[in-house]
Amino acid sequence: MTKMKYIYVTALWLFLCLGSATTQANESSLTLKNQQGELFELNQIIGKKPVYLKFWATWCKPCMEQMPHFQHAYEQYGESVDTIAINIDLNDDPSAVEAVKKRFNLTMPIMTDDTAKVAKHYEFRGTPFHVLLDKTGRVIFQGHDADKALDNTLRLLSHDGVVEKPRLLDKESQKVALTLTIPDKGLKAVLYTATWCDWYLADTRPKMAKNCIAAQEQINALTAQGIDTEARVSQLWTDEAAVAEYVEKFKVLHPLYIDHGNDLFISNEVSQVPTLLLYKDAKVIQRVTDFSSPINMLKQ
């Protein structure tokens, strides 16, 4: 099984199950940013008619494969179901988003989750991710595939605005991230990265992939120098097996944990992997995203 297929299947296992419970959305503080840079409040559309939110990234291969289906779904149900294409704003930029829009002739609203709070609210863990809400504002579908289950739910929503049996993420699979401790005195380095960024981005974003490798090599070097270091990896497409494989591949010398919920990524405004935060006496003294040059914290 290829690595891409492995992480995709893992994501499906984490996300999809049939259940009777529903998630009640509360969108009062959730905002997206449109392509003109204007803020859009989700509560403008939630609870009025069904809503289809699709989370995606320009470097996500399955996302690109699904774009024709997404456009077709919008053309078929756009009058009865409010639809938004939500770019997750991780290692992405407006020009890449615009290129995808032109490539697939996308006509639905395209917005960016620049704070990652919308993704967290809807329990997102990997692209592509589909979320459907009924006309009352209940989340009644979550999934990754552009499949018959998604199409049937869209069809039912377009007719009545409600669905009797929801298809939701398995909440029991969710975990809480370990607390990050920053010492009051002294130096600390925290790397924010992903277990897949060195190989999955190798074809579509080769410079980013090389940067991911260099970042891990540099934090290993900082650890060897006696610096207090650790790494947090994004929860996207990641489980403990992927972490173990990453640790073995790069001979990781420091603690490394999954940021379940991506809370630390959000609170530290990390929208690019890798990102290294350097602390001195509990204050951030440097934010590094380019690892082409060696980092020497001992001179700080």
PDB file of C-alpha atoms in Angstrom, residues 53-266:
ATOM      1  CA  LEU A  53     -18.885  23.077   3.295  1.00  0.00           C
ATOM      2  CA  LYS A  54     -15.937  21.436   1.549  1.00  0.00           C
ATOM      3  CA  PHE A  55     -12.463  21.795   3.099  1.00  0.00           C
ATOM      4  CA  TRP A  56      -9.552  21.435   0.686  1.00  0.00           C
ATOM      5  CA  ALA A  57      -5.971  22.429  -0.176  1.00  0.00           C
ATOM      6  CA  THR A  58      -4.326  23.122  -3.526  1.00  0.00           C
ATOM      7  CA  TRP A  59      -1.593  20.512  -2.885  1.00  0.00           C
ATOM      8  CA  CYS A  60      -4.105  17.806  -1.895  1.00  0.00           C
ATOM      9  CA  LYS A  61      -4.278  15.260  -4.737  1.00  0.00           C
ATOM     10  CA  PRO A  62      -7.662  13.724  -3.784  1.00  0.00           C
ATOM     11  CA  CYS A  63      -9.061  17.269  -3.510  1.00  0.00           C
ATOM     12  CA  MET A  64      -8.105  17.939  -7.111  1.00  0.00           C
ATOM     13  CA  GLU A  65      -9.579  14.615  -8.212  1.00  0.00           C
ATOM     14  CA  GLN A  66     -12.877  15.555  -6.564  1.00  0.00           C
ATOM     15  CA  MET A  67     -13.153  19.090  -7.961  1.00  0.00           C
ATOM     16  CA  PRO A  68     -15.210  18.124 -11.052  1.00  0.00           C
ATOM     17  CA  HIS A  69     -17.663  16.301  -8.768  1.00  0.00           C
ATOM     18  CA  PHE A  70     -17.780  19.332  -6.458  1.00  0.00           C
ATOM     19  CA  GLN A  71     -18.538  21.713  -9.310  1.00  0.00           C
ATOM     20  CA  HIS A  72     -21.223  19.351 -10.638  1.00  0.00           C
ATOM     21  CA  ALA A  73     -22.816  19.130  -7.170  1.00  0.00           C
ATOM     22  CA  TYR A  74     -22.882  22.916  -6.943  1.00  0.00           C
ATOM     23  CA  GLU A  75     -24.497  23.244 -10.370  1.00  0.00           C
ATOM     24  CA  GLN A  76     -27.083  20.630  -9.421  1.00  0.00           C
ATOM     25  CA  TYR A  77     -27.922  21.721  -5.871  1.00  0.00           C
ATOM     26  CA  GLY A  78     -26.589  25.279  -5.570  1.00  0.00           C
ATOM     27  CA  GLU A  79     -30.063  26.846  -5.624  1.00  0.00           C
ATOM     28  CA  SER A  80     -31.309  24.805  -2.663  1.00  0.00           C
ATOM     29  CA  VAL A  81     -28.035  24.191  -0.756  1.00  0.00           C
ATOM     30  CA  ASP A  82     -25.634  27.007   0.168  1.00  0.00           C
ATOM     31  CA  THR A  83     -22.157  25.825  -0.861  1.00  0.00           C
ATOM     32  CA  ILE A  84     -18.711  27.111   0.114  1.00  0.00           C
ATOM     33  CA  ALA A  85     -15.289  25.816  -0.944  1.00  0.00           C
ATOM     34  CA  ILE A  86     -13.063  26.348   2.117  1.00  0.00           C
ATOM     35  CA  ASN A  87      -9.305  26.397   1.589  1.00  0.00           C
ATOM     36  CA  ILE A  88      -7.614  25.354   4.858  1.00  0.00           C
ATOM     37  CA  ASP A  89      -4.768  27.905   4.445  1.00  0.00           C
ATOM     38  CA  LEU A  90      -1.945  25.506   5.265  1.00  0.00           C
ATOM     39  CA  ASN A  91       1.100  25.882   2.977  1.00  0.00           C
ATOM     40  CA  ASP A  92      -1.142  27.660   0.484  1.00  0.00           C
ATOM     41  CA  ASP A  93      -1.523  31.099  -1.043  1.00  0.00           C
ATOM     42  CA  PRO A  94      -4.156  33.102  -2.987  1.00  0.00           C
ATOM     43  CA  SER A  95      -2.455  32.605  -6.358  1.00  0.00           C
ATOM     44  CA  ALA A  96      -2.534  28.812  -6.000  1.00  0.00           C
ATOM     45  CA  VAL A  97      -6.217  28.964  -5.006  1.00  0.00           C
ATOM     46  CA  GLU A  98      -7.013  31.139  -8.015  1.00  0.00           C
ATOM     47  CA  ALA A  99      -5.170  28.713 -10.305  1.00  0.00           C
ATOM     48  CA  VAL A 100      -7.344  25.826  -9.071  1.00  0.00           C
ATOM     49  CA  LYS A 101     -10.465  27.942  -9.559  1.00  0.00           C
ATOM     50  CA  LYS A 102      -9.530  28.576 -13.201  1.00  0.00           C
ATOM     51  CA  ARG A 103      -8.355  25.017 -13.847  1.00  0.00           C
ATOM     52  CA  PHE A 104     -11.703  23.497 -12.850  1.00  0.00           C
ATOM     53  CA  ASN A 105     -13.939  26.464 -13.758  1.00  0.00           C
ATOM     54  CA  LEU A 106     -15.244  26.617 -10.190  1.00  0.00           C
ATOM     55  CA  THR A 107     -18.233  28.913  -9.747  1.00  0.00           C
ATOM     56  CA  MET A 108     -19.173  28.369  -6.097  1.00  0.00           C
ATOM     57  CA  PRO A 109     -17.989  30.846  -3.410  1.00  0.00           C
ATOM     58  CA  ILE A 110     -14.359  30.163  -2.475  1.00  0.00           C
ATOM     59  CA  MET A 111     -13.159  31.225   0.967  1.00  0.00           C
ATOM     60  CA  THR A 112     -10.202  30.697   3.264  1.00  0.00           C
ATOM     61  CA  ASP A 113     -10.204  29.488   6.847  1.00  0.00           C
ATOM     62  CA  ASP A 114      -7.310  31.773   7.769  1.00  0.00           C
ATOM     63  CA  THR A 115      -7.722  31.242  11.541  1.00  0.00           C
ATOM     64  CA  ALA A 116      -8.340  27.442  11.298  1.00  0.00           C
ATOM     65  CA  LYS A 117     -11.191  27.910  13.781  1.00  0.00           C
ATOM     66  CA  VAL A 118     -13.875  26.844  11.318  1.00  0.00           C
ATOM     67  CA  ALA A 119     -12.008  23.605  10.593  1.00  0.00           C
ATOM     68  CA  LYS A 120     -11.635  22.920  14.317  1.00  0.00           C
ATOM     69  CA  HIS A 121     -15.326  23.618  14.927  1.00  0.00           C
ATOM     70  CA  TYR A 122     -16.339  20.997  12.380  1.00  0.00           C
ATOM     71  CA  GLU A 123     -13.840  18.409  13.711  1.00  0.00           C
ATOM     72  CA  PHE A 124     -11.705  18.496  10.577  1.00  0.00           C
ATOM     73  CA  ARG A 125      -8.610  16.265  10.404  1.00  0.00           C
ATOM     74  CA  GLY A 126      -7.725  15.848   6.755  1.00  0.00           C
ATOM     75  CA  THR A 127      -8.528  17.014   3.243  1.00  0.00           C
ATOM     76  CA  PRO A 128     -10.763  16.573   1.399  1.00  0.00           C
ATOM     77  CA  PHE A 129     -13.464  16.910   4.046  1.00  0.00           C
ATOM     78  CA  HIS A 130     -17.180  17.346   3.393  1.00  0.00           C
ATOM     79  CA  VAL A 131     -19.589  18.794   5.971  1.00  0.00           C
ATOM     80  CA  LEU A 132     -23.343  19.037   5.387  1.00  0.00           C
ATOM     81  CA  LEU A 133     -25.767  20.908   7.627  1.00  0.00           C
ATOM     82  CA  ASP A 134     -29.542  20.709   7.412  1.00  0.00           C
ATOM     83  CA  LYS A 135     -31.846  23.723   7.336  1.00  0.00           C
ATOM     84  CA  THR A 136     -31.997  23.840  11.143  1.00  0.00           C
ATOM     85  CA  GLY A 137     -28.213  24.135  11.476  1.00  0.00           C
ATOM     86  CA  ARG A 138     -27.509  20.540  12.533  1.00  0.00           C
ATOM     87  CA  VAL A 139     -24.379  18.870  11.172  1.00  0.00           C
ATOM     88  CA  ILE A 140     -25.743  15.722   9.547  1.00  0.00           C
ATOM     89  CA  PHE A 141     -22.834  14.523   7.378  1.00  0.00           C
ATOM     90  CA  GLN A 142     -19.037  14.383   7.627  1.00  0.00           C
ATOM     91  CA  GLY A 143     -16.786  12.485   5.252  1.00  0.00           C
ATOM     92  CA  HIS A 144     -13.881  12.430   2.829  1.00  0.00           C
ATOM     93  CA  ASP A 145     -15.205  10.655  -0.264  1.00  0.00           C
ATOM     94  CA  ALA A 146     -17.200  12.143  -3.104  1.00  0.00           C
ATOM     95  CA  ASP A 147     -19.365   9.043  -3.073  1.00  0.00           C
ATOM     96  CA  LYS A 148     -22.947   7.812  -3.169  1.00  0.00           C
ATOM     97  CA  ALA A 149     -23.467   8.578   0.528  1.00  0.00           C
ATOM     98  CA  LEU A 150     -22.568  12.228  -0.066  1.00  0.00           C
ATOM     99  CA  ASP A 151     -24.699  12.446  -3.210  1.00  0.00           C
ATOM    100  CA  ASN A 152     -27.715  10.840  -1.521  1.00  0.00           C
ATOM    101  CA  THR A 153     -27.477  13.220   1.429  1.00  0.00           C
ATOM    102  CA  LEU A 154     -27.235  16.226  -0.880  1.00  0.00           C
ATOM    103  CA  ARG A 155     -30.255  15.000  -2.823  1.00  0.00           C
ATOM    104  CA  LEU A 156     -32.338  14.571   0.347  1.00  0.00           C
ATOM    105  CA  LEU A 157     -31.306  17.972   1.662  1.00  0.00           C
ATOM    106  CA  SER A 158     -32.206  19.635  -1.622  1.00  0.00           C
ATOM    107  CA  HIS A 159     -35.747  18.223  -1.388  1.00  0.00           C
ATOM    108  CA  ASP A 160     -36.723  18.561   2.274  1.00  0.00           C
ATOM    109  CA  GLY A 161     -33.845  20.369   3.955  1.00  0.00           C
ATOM    110  CA  VAL A 162     -33.521  17.655   6.601  1.00  0.00           C
ATOM    111  CA  VAL A 163     -32.158  14.098   6.846  1.00  0.00           C
ATOM    112  CA  GLU A 164     -33.462  11.498   9.287  1.00  0.00           C
ATOM    113  CA  LYS A 165     -30.236   9.545   9.912  1.00  0.00           C
ATOM    114  CA  PRO A 166     -26.993  11.544  10.148  1.00  0.00           C
ATOM    115  CA  ARG A 167     -23.610  10.206   9.102  1.00  0.00           C
ATOM    116  CA  LEU A 168     -21.010  11.612  11.480  1.00  0.00           C
ATOM    117  CA  LEU A 169     -17.454  11.361  12.683  1.00  0.00           C
ATOM    118  CA  ASP A 170     -16.717   8.912  15.481  1.00  0.00           C
ATOM    119  CA  LYS A 171     -16.196  11.180  18.489  1.00  0.00           C
ATOM    120  CA  GLU A 172     -14.606   8.365  20.484  1.00  0.00           C
ATOM    121  CA  SER A 173     -11.552   8.514  18.188  1.00  0.00           C
ATOM    122  CA  GLN A 174     -10.787  12.095  19.202  1.00  0.00           C
ATOM    123  CA  LYS A 175      -7.902  12.720  21.577  1.00  0.00           C
ATOM    124  CA  VAL A 176      -6.630  15.669  23.561  1.00  0.00           C
ATOM    125  CA  ALA A 177      -3.156  17.065  22.898  1.00  0.00           C
ATOM    126  CA  LEU A 178      -0.541  17.178  25.656  1.00  0.00           C
ATOM    127  CA  THR A 179       0.044  20.597  27.185  1.00  0.00           C
ATOM    128  CA  LEU A 180       3.042  22.524  25.875  1.00  0.00           C
ATOM    129  CA  THR A 181       5.264  23.822  28.700  1.00  0.00           C
ATOM    130  CA  ILE A 182       7.535  26.804  28.069  1.00  0.00           C
ATOM    131  CA  PRO A 183      10.097  27.445  30.851  1.00  0.00           C
ATOM    132  CA  ASP A 184      10.138  30.844  32.576  1.00  0.00           C
ATOM    133  CA  LYS A 185      13.919  30.979  32.232  1.00  0.00           C
ATOM    134  CA  GLY A 186      16.230  29.773  29.491  1.00  0.00           C
ATOM    135  CA  LEU A 187      15.874  28.701  25.874  1.00  0.00           C
ATOM    136  CA  LYS A 188      13.364  26.407  24.194  1.00  0.00           C
ATOM    137  CA  ALA A 189      12.672  25.512  20.562  1.00  0.00           C
ATOM    138  CA  VAL A 190       9.336  24.117  19.356  1.00  0.00           C
ATOM    139  CA  LEU A 191       8.980  22.800  15.797  1.00  0.00           C
ATOM    140  CA  TYR A 192       5.547  22.681  14.177  1.00  0.00           C
ATOM    141  CA  THR A 193       5.565  20.261  11.267  1.00  0.00           C
ATOM    142  CA  ALA A 194       3.751  17.302   9.678  1.00  0.00           C
ATOM    143  CA  THR A 195       4.711  13.650   9.402  1.00  0.00           C
ATOM    144  CA  TRP A 196       3.971  13.682   5.666  1.00  0.00           C
ATOM    145  CA  CYS A 197       5.306  17.035   4.450  1.00  0.00           C
ATOM    146  CA  ASP A 198       8.717  15.674   3.377  1.00  0.00           C
ATOM    147  CA  TRP A 199       7.316  13.070   0.960  1.00  0.00           C
ATOM    148  CA  TYR A 200       3.714  14.003   0.123  1.00  0.00           C
ATOM    149  CA  LEU A 201       4.727  17.492  -1.028  1.00  0.00           C
ATOM    150  CA  ALA A 202       7.781  16.207  -2.904  1.00  0.00           C
ATOM    151  CA  ASP A 203       6.014  16.261  -6.290  1.00  0.00           C
ATOM    152  CA  THR A 204       3.664  19.241  -5.958  1.00  0.00           C
ATOM    153  CA  ARG A 205       5.738  21.458  -3.607  1.00  0.00           C
ATOM    154  CA  PRO A 206       9.359  20.182  -3.792  1.00  0.00           C
ATOM    155  CA  LYS A 207      10.857  23.270  -2.092  1.00  0.00           C
ATOM    156  CA  MET A 208       8.454  22.856   0.821  1.00  0.00           C
ATOM    157  CA  ALA A 209       9.329  19.171   1.088  1.00  0.00           C
ATOM    158  CA  LYS A 210      13.054  19.940   1.244  1.00  0.00           C
ATOM    159  CA  ASN A 211      12.368  22.631   3.823  1.00  0.00           C
ATOM    160  CA  CYS A 212      10.552  20.072   5.983  1.00  0.00           C
ATOM    161  CA  ILE A 213      13.570  17.765   5.881  1.00  0.00           C
ATOM    162  CA  ALA A 214      15.958  20.619   6.705  1.00  0.00           C
ATOM    163  CA  ALA A 215      13.786  21.717   9.630  1.00  0.00           C
ATOM    164  CA  GLN A 216      13.884  18.303  11.241  1.00  0.00           C
ATOM    165  CA  GLU A 217      17.627  18.045  10.714  1.00  0.00           C
ATOM    166  CA  GLN A 218      18.115  21.446  12.340  1.00  0.00           C
ATOM    167  CA  ILE A 219      16.006  20.742  15.399  1.00  0.00           C
ATOM    168  CA  ASN A 220      17.904  17.469  15.838  1.00  0.00           C
ATOM    169  CA  ALA A 221      21.090  19.554  15.786  1.00  0.00           C
ATOM    170  CA  LEU A 222      19.679  21.964  18.387  1.00  0.00           C
ATOM    171  CA  THR A 223      18.785  19.010  20.590  1.00  0.00           C
ATOM    172  CA  ALA A 224      22.326  17.657  20.274  1.00  0.00           C
ATOM    173  CA  GLN A 225      23.605  21.063  21.431  1.00  0.00           C
ATOM    174  CA  GLY A 226      21.676  20.666  24.678  1.00  0.00           C
ATOM    175  CA  ILE A 227      18.806  23.021  23.794  1.00  0.00           C
ATOM    176  CA  ASP A 228      15.381  22.165  25.262  1.00  0.00           C
ATOM    177  CA  THR A 229      13.464  21.126  22.121  1.00  0.00           C
ATOM    178  CA  GLU A 230      10.299  19.367  21.100  1.00  0.00           C
ATOM    179  CA  ALA A 231       8.028  19.055  18.068  1.00  0.00           C
ATOM    180  CA  ARG A 232       4.302  19.101  17.527  1.00  0.00           C
ATOM    181  CA  VAL A 233       2.937  17.532  14.355  1.00  0.00           C
ATOM    182  CA  SER A 234      -0.356  18.475  12.786  1.00  0.00           C
ATOM    183  CA  GLN A 235      -3.189  16.021  13.324  1.00  0.00           C
ATOM    184  CA  LEU A 236      -3.888  16.039   9.573  1.00  0.00           C
ATOM    185  CA  TRP A 237      -3.567  12.483   8.186  1.00  0.00           C
ATOM    186  CA  THR A 238      -1.577  11.418  11.218  1.00  0.00           C
ATOM    187  CA  ASP A 239      -1.765   8.662  13.811  1.00  0.00           C
ATOM    188  CA  GLU A 240       0.725   7.085  16.209  1.00  0.00           C
ATOM    189  CA  ALA A 241       1.979   4.680  13.521  1.00  0.00           C
ATOM    190  CA  ALA A 242       2.820   7.611  11.238  1.00  0.00           C
ATOM    191  CA  VAL A 243       4.600   9.337  14.126  1.00  0.00           C
ATOM    192  CA  ALA A 244       6.658   6.204  14.858  1.00  0.00           C
ATOM    193  CA  GLU A 245       7.637   5.946  11.187  1.00  0.00           C
ATOM    194  CA  TYR A 246       8.643   9.631  11.147  1.00  0.00           C
ATOM    195  CA  VAL A 247      10.719   9.278  14.323  1.00  0.00           C
ATOM    196  CA  GLU A 248      12.576   6.292  12.881  1.00  0.00           C
ATOM    197  CA  LYS A 249      13.134   7.907   9.470  1.00  0.00           C
ATOM    198  CA  PHE A 250      14.678  11.097  10.866  1.00  0.00           C
ATOM    199  CA  LYS A 251      16.251   9.560  13.993  1.00  0.00           C
ATOM    200  CA  VAL A 252      14.360  12.115  16.059  1.00  0.00           C
ATOM    201  CA  LEU A 253      16.227  13.028  19.253  1.00  0.00           C
ATOM    202  CA  HIS A 254      13.549  15.130  20.974  1.00  0.00           C
ATOM    203  CA  PRO A 255       9.983  14.641  22.231  1.00  0.00           C
ATOM    204  CA  LEU A 256       7.410  14.681  19.437  1.00  0.00           C
ATOM    205  CA  TYR A 257       3.633  14.728  19.889  1.00  0.00           C
ATOM    206  CA  ILE A 258       0.521  14.977  17.721  1.00  0.00           C
ATOM    207  CA  ASP A 259      -1.299  18.277  18.194  1.00  0.00           C
ATOM    208  CA  HIS A 260      -4.741  16.685  18.529  1.00  0.00           C
ATOM    209  CA  GLY A 261      -7.317  19.324  17.700  1.00  0.00           C
ATOM    210  CA  ASN A 262      -4.540  21.482  16.215  1.00  0.00           C
ATOM    211  CA  ASP A 263      -5.027  23.814  19.192  1.00  0.00           C
ATOM    212  CA  LEU A 264      -1.347  24.787  19.379  1.00  0.00           C
ATOM    213  CA  PHE A 265      -1.192  25.373  15.619  1.00  0.00           C
ATOM    214  CA  ILE A 266      -4.195  27.697  15.977  1.00  0.00           C
TER     215      ILE A 266
END
